[in-house]
Amino acid sequence: MRNWFPNCRQGFPLAMVAAAACSIAGCMSYGETVVYQLYQTNADRCAQNETDACVAMLQSSCEAPVRVCTDYVPEFQAQASKQLSQKCQANDEAACQALDAVACNNGDYAVCARLGDAYAKLYASCKAGSAADCESLSLSVWPKKQTDLADIACKSGNTIACRVVSSSASAMKVNVNRDAQFAMF
């Protein structure tokens, strides 16, 4: 039997992933398949109202093979943006803050200043003993600048900052071997 998909081999343990990848756009290399699946997972999480996954989609830079970056990632990012925008328009505070975090990361100074003030107020209240504000602080999506500062404070022993860093660790940065291929059996 002739193999129409040269990178899809019998015996591949994740045959379902390979079959899905092959049905999408011919057959993807291993690197393309891994990257596609990572983005698809976050897109699915975003669709399930997980705001951090939507932000991860919007903030991640595509370091995958060109075909994945140009064919799939813009579509995933557009879906994430639409999801957050719809939720924000429906008065979902977390979605609005997530959009603000993305805007800040893209250089909007006024939004960054507003988020910095909000972070400072929640931090002060958390430090004063407000469990609700500690929870809100750690569950909110913050801009990269804020999480970088929290990371520095965490390394100095600040437990509140460590909670912020820990919760923001779900942000995705895809980094796989671009040239990887399925092994020949």
mmCIF file of C-alpha atoms in Angstrom:
data_model
loop_
_atom_site.group_PDB
_atom_site.id
_atom_site.type_symbol
_atom_site.label_atom_id
_atom_site.label_comp_id
_atom_site.label_asym_id
_atom_site.label_seq_id
_atom_site.Cartn_x
_atom_site.Cartn_y
_atom_site.Cartn_z
ATOM 1 C CA MET A 1 0.000 0.000 0.000
ATOM 2 C CA ARG A 2 1.386 3.346 -0.971
ATOM 3 C CA ASN A 3 1.924 5.848 1.826
ATOM 4 C CA TRP A 4 0.392 9.147 0.666
ATOM 5 C CA PHE A 5 1.627 10.994 3.739
ATOM 6 C CA PRO A 6 5.389 10.510 3.909
ATOM 7 C CA ASN A 7 5.768 11.760 7.477
ATOM 8 C CA CYS A 8 2.935 9.626 8.862
ATOM 9 C CA ARG A 9 4.184 6.118 9.637
ATOM 10 C CA GLN A 10 2.362 3.057 10.897
ATOM 11 C CA GLY A 11 3.244 2.346 14.477
ATOM 12 C CA PHE A 12 3.273 5.974 15.535
ATOM 13 C CA PRO A 13 1.986 5.946 19.133
ATOM 14 C CA LEU A 14 -0.078 9.096 18.714
ATOM 15 C CA ALA A 15 -1.814 8.015 15.539
ATOM 16 C CA MET A 16 -4.839 10.132 16.322
ATOM 17 C CA VAL A 17 -2.769 13.312 16.532
ATOM 18 C CA ALA A 18 -0.979 12.446 13.326
ATOM 19 C CA ALA A 19 -4.233 11.635 11.577
ATOM 20 C CA ALA A 20 -5.719 14.947 12.682
ATOM 21 C CA ALA A 21 -2.617 16.808 11.576
ATOM 22 C CA CYS A 22 -2.618 15.016 8.230
ATOM 23 C CA SER A 23 -6.266 15.805 7.654
ATOM 24 C CA ILE A 24 -5.739 19.491 8.401
ATOM 25 C CA ALA A 25 -3.085 20.360 5.862
ATOM 26 C CA GLY A 26 -1.354 17.399 4.397
ATOM 27 C CA CYS A 27 1.012 15.910 6.891
ATOM 28 C CA MET A 28 2.790 18.076 9.421
ATOM 29 C CA SER A 29 6.264 17.481 10.717
ATOM 30 C CA TYR A 30 6.620 16.499 14.361
ATOM 31 C CA GLY A 31 7.524 20.088 15.290
ATOM 32 C CA GLU A 32 4.505 21.481 13.467
ATOM 33 C CA THR A 33 2.182 18.946 15.073
ATOM 34 C CA VAL A 34 3.434 19.703 18.592
ATOM 35 C CA VAL A 35 3.093 23.445 18.098
ATOM 36 C CA TYR A 36 -0.338 23.107 16.522
ATOM 37 C CA GLN A 37 -1.545 20.942 19.416
ATOM 38 C CA LEU A 38 -0.213 23.421 22.011
ATOM 39 C CA TYR A 39 -2.010 26.290 20.338
ATOM 40 C CA GLN A 40 -5.164 24.197 19.866
ATOM 41 C CA THR A 41 -5.147 23.261 23.565
ATOM 42 C CA ASN A 42 -5.010 26.909 24.608
ATOM 43 C CA ALA A 43 -7.671 27.785 22.013
ATOM 44 C CA ASP A 44 -9.923 25.097 23.504
ATOM 45 C CA ARG A 45 -9.241 26.364 27.036
ATOM 46 C CA CYS A 46 -9.996 29.907 25.875
ATOM 47 C CA ALA A 47 -13.314 28.727 24.408
ATOM 48 C CA GLN A 48 -14.080 27.191 27.829
ATOM 49 C CA ASN A 49 -13.863 30.678 29.377
ATOM 50 C CA GLU A 50 -10.334 30.314 30.748
ATOM 51 C CA THR A 51 -9.189 33.915 30.420
ATOM 52 C CA ASP A 52 -5.506 33.109 31.023
ATOM 53 C CA ALA A 53 -5.549 30.798 27.984
ATOM 54 C CA CYS A 54 -7.006 33.568 25.810
ATOM 55 C CA VAL A 55 -4.280 35.935 26.966
ATOM 56 C CA ALA A 56 -1.650 33.271 26.375
ATOM 57 C CA MET A 57 -2.908 32.966 22.810
ATOM 58 C CA LEU A 58 -2.723 36.725 22.275
ATOM 59 C CA GLN A 59 0.622 37.259 23.983
ATOM 60 C CA SER A 60 2.532 34.289 22.669
ATOM 61 C CA SER A 61 4.945 34.831 19.864
ATOM 62 C CA CYS A 62 4.971 32.063 17.337
ATOM 63 C CA GLU A 63 8.346 30.364 17.220
ATOM 64 C CA ALA A 64 7.035 27.436 15.214
ATOM 65 C CA PRO A 65 7.642 26.473 11.596
ATOM 66 C CA VAL A 66 6.434 29.203 9.259
ATOM 67 C CA ARG A 67 3.432 27.223 8.024
ATOM 68 C CA VAL A 68 2.011 26.892 11.540
ATOM 69 C CA CYS A 69 2.675 30.560 12.344
ATOM 70 C CA THR A 70 1.081 31.850 9.162
ATOM 71 C CA ASP A 71 -1.742 29.344 8.671
ATOM 72 C CA TYR A 72 -3.008 28.586 12.158
ATOM 73 C CA VAL A 73 -1.758 30.959 14.847
ATOM 74 C CA PRO A 74 -3.446 34.114 13.465
ATOM 75 C CA GLU A 75 -6.755 32.227 13.412
ATOM 76 C CA PHE A 76 -6.279 31.050 17.005
ATOM 77 C CA GLN A 77 -5.326 34.550 18.119
ATOM 78 C CA ALA A 78 -8.324 36.081 16.341
ATOM 79 C CA GLN A 79 -10.610 33.609 18.124
ATOM 80 C CA ALA A 80 -9.030 34.480 21.487
ATOM 81 C CA SER A 81 -9.409 38.204 20.844
ATOM 82 C CA LYS A 82 -13.039 37.771 19.839
ATOM 83 C CA GLN A 83 -13.733 35.639 22.915
ATOM 84 C CA LEU A 84 -12.237 38.221 25.299
ATOM 85 C CA SER A 85 -13.925 41.134 23.532
ATOM 86 C CA GLN A 86 -17.361 39.492 23.727
ATOM 87 C CA LYS A 87 -16.903 38.680 27.399
ATOM 88 C CA CYS A 88 -15.664 42.199 28.163
ATOM 89 C CA GLN A 89 -18.663 43.731 26.356
ATOM 90 C CA ALA A 90 -20.849 41.523 28.569
ATOM 91 C CA ASN A 91 -19.221 43.197 31.597
ATOM 92 C CA ASP A 92 -16.845 40.349 32.454
ATOM 93 C CA GLU A 93 -14.229 42.181 34.518
ATOM 94 C CA ALA A 94 -11.580 39.470 34.115
ATOM 95 C CA ALA A 95 -11.885 39.571 30.328
ATOM 96 C CA CYS A 96 -11.615 43.367 30.298
ATOM 97 C CA GLN A 97 -8.513 43.238 32.490
ATOM 98 C CA ALA A 98 -7.045 40.572 30.225
ATOM 99 C CA LEU A 99 -7.552 42.822 27.198
ATOM 100 C CA ASP A 100 -5.955 45.651 29.173
ATOM 101 C CA ALA A 101 -2.954 43.430 29.970
ATOM 102 C CA VAL A 102 -2.508 42.707 26.266
ATOM 103 C CA ALA A 103 -2.852 46.437 25.455
ATOM 104 C CA CYS A 104 -0.243 47.274 28.084
ATOM 105 C CA ASN A 105 2.114 44.657 26.709
ATOM 106 C CA ASN A 106 1.626 46.283 23.320
ATOM 107 C CA GLY A 107 2.774 49.647 24.701
ATOM 108 C CA ASP A 108 -0.389 51.473 25.848
ATOM 109 C CA TYR A 109 1.057 53.665 28.616
ATOM 110 C CA ALA A 110 -2.295 54.845 30.042
ATOM 111 C CA VAL A 111 -3.555 51.276 30.394
ATOM 112 C CA CYS A 112 -0.251 50.225 31.994
ATOM 113 C CA ALA A 113 -0.532 53.045 34.548
ATOM 114 C CA ARG A 114 -4.120 52.078 35.390
ATOM 115 C CA LEU A 115 -3.202 48.406 35.814
ATOM 116 C CA GLY A 116 -0.181 49.342 37.910
ATOM 117 C CA ASP A 117 -2.441 51.326 40.245
ATOM 118 C CA ALA A 118 -4.928 48.459 40.470
ATOM 119 C CA TYR A 119 -2.116 46.021 41.253
ATOM 120 C CA ALA A 120 -0.703 48.326 43.962
ATOM 121 C CA LYS A 121 -4.114 48.681 45.642
ATOM 122 C CA LEU A 122 -4.799 44.938 45.606
ATOM 123 C CA TYR A 123 -1.269 44.230 46.828
ATOM 124 C CA ALA A 124 -1.584 46.677 49.743
ATOM 125 C CA SER A 125 -4.973 45.267 50.716
ATOM 126 C CA CYS A 126 -3.684 41.701 50.448
ATOM 127 C CA LYS A 127 -0.673 42.567 52.585
ATOM 128 C CA ALA A 128 -3.049 44.104 55.142
ATOM 129 C CA GLY A 129 -4.822 40.759 55.405
ATOM 130 C CA SER A 130 -7.674 40.803 52.892
ATOM 131 C CA ALA A 131 -7.944 37.196 51.689
ATOM 132 C CA ALA A 132 -10.376 38.243 48.946
ATOM 133 C CA ASP A 133 -7.907 40.765 47.540
ATOM 134 C CA CYS A 134 -5.061 38.222 47.763
ATOM 135 C CA GLU A 135 -7.189 35.847 45.729
ATOM 136 C CA SER A 136 -8.142 38.566 43.264
ATOM 137 C CA LEU A 137 -4.513 39.630 42.921
ATOM 138 C CA SER A 138 -3.314 36.122 42.150
ATOM 139 C CA LEU A 139 -6.174 35.212 39.808
ATOM 140 C CA SER A 140 -6.054 38.378 37.711
ATOM 141 C CA VAL A 141 -4.132 38.542 34.458
ATOM 142 C CA TRP A 142 -1.343 41.107 34.707
ATOM 143 C CA PRO A 143 0.898 42.609 32.019
ATOM 144 C CA LYS A 144 4.360 41.173 31.474
ATOM 145 C CA LYS A 145 5.998 44.203 33.116
ATOM 146 C CA GLN A 146 4.004 43.584 36.301
ATOM 147 C CA THR A 147 4.697 39.848 36.373
ATOM 148 C CA ASP A 148 8.407 40.509 35.760
ATOM 149 C CA LEU A 149 8.468 42.833 38.788
ATOM 150 C CA ALA A 150 6.549 40.247 40.813
ATOM 151 C CA ASP A 151 9.101 37.621 39.797
ATOM 152 C CA ILE A 152 11.945 39.789 41.118
ATOM 153 C CA ALA A 153 10.050 40.372 44.377
ATOM 154 C CA CYS A 154 9.302 36.649 44.653
ATOM 155 C CA LYS A 155 12.995 35.811 44.329
ATOM 156 C CA SER A 156 13.564 38.158 47.256
ATOM 157 C CA GLY A 157 11.128 36.148 49.367
ATOM 158 C CA ASN A 158 7.872 38.056 48.826
ATOM 159 C CA THR A 159 5.158 35.382 49.129
ATOM 160 C CA ILE A 160 2.398 37.599 47.717
ATOM 161 C CA ALA A 161 4.465 38.225 44.593
ATOM 162 C CA CYS A 162 5.177 34.492 44.371
ATOM 163 C CA ARG A 163 1.436 33.815 44.186
ATOM 164 C CA VAL A 164 1.128 36.279 41.309
ATOM 165 C CA VAL A 165 4.071 34.699 39.491
ATOM 166 C CA SER A 166 2.753 31.205 40.072
ATOM 167 C CA SER A 167 -0.679 32.023 38.676
ATOM 168 C CA SER A 168 0.768 33.775 35.643
ATOM 169 C CA ALA A 169 2.988 30.803 34.803
ATOM 170 C CA SER A 170 0.291 29.436 32.523
ATOM 171 C CA ALA A 171 1.236 31.966 29.847
ATOM 172 C CA MET A 172 2.398 29.930 26.889
ATOM 173 C CA LYS A 173 5.669 30.305 25.073
ATOM 174 C CA VAL A 174 5.958 27.738 22.361
ATOM 175 C CA ASN A 175 9.494 26.644 21.662
ATOM 176 C CA VAL A 176 10.052 23.358 19.840
ATOM 177 C CA ASN A 177 12.533 21.943 17.407
ATOM 178 C CA ARG A 178 11.360 23.431 14.109
ATOM 179 C CA ASP A 179 12.995 20.733 12.007
ATOM 180 C CA ALA A 180 11.917 17.670 13.964
ATOM 181 C CA GLN A 181 10.348 14.878 11.923
ATOM 182 C CA PHE A 182 8.657 11.623 12.828
ATOM 183 C CA ALA A 183 11.157 8.797 13.065
ATOM 184 C CA MET A 184 11.145 6.242 10.257
ATOM 185 C CA PHE A 185 10.189 2.762 11.442
#
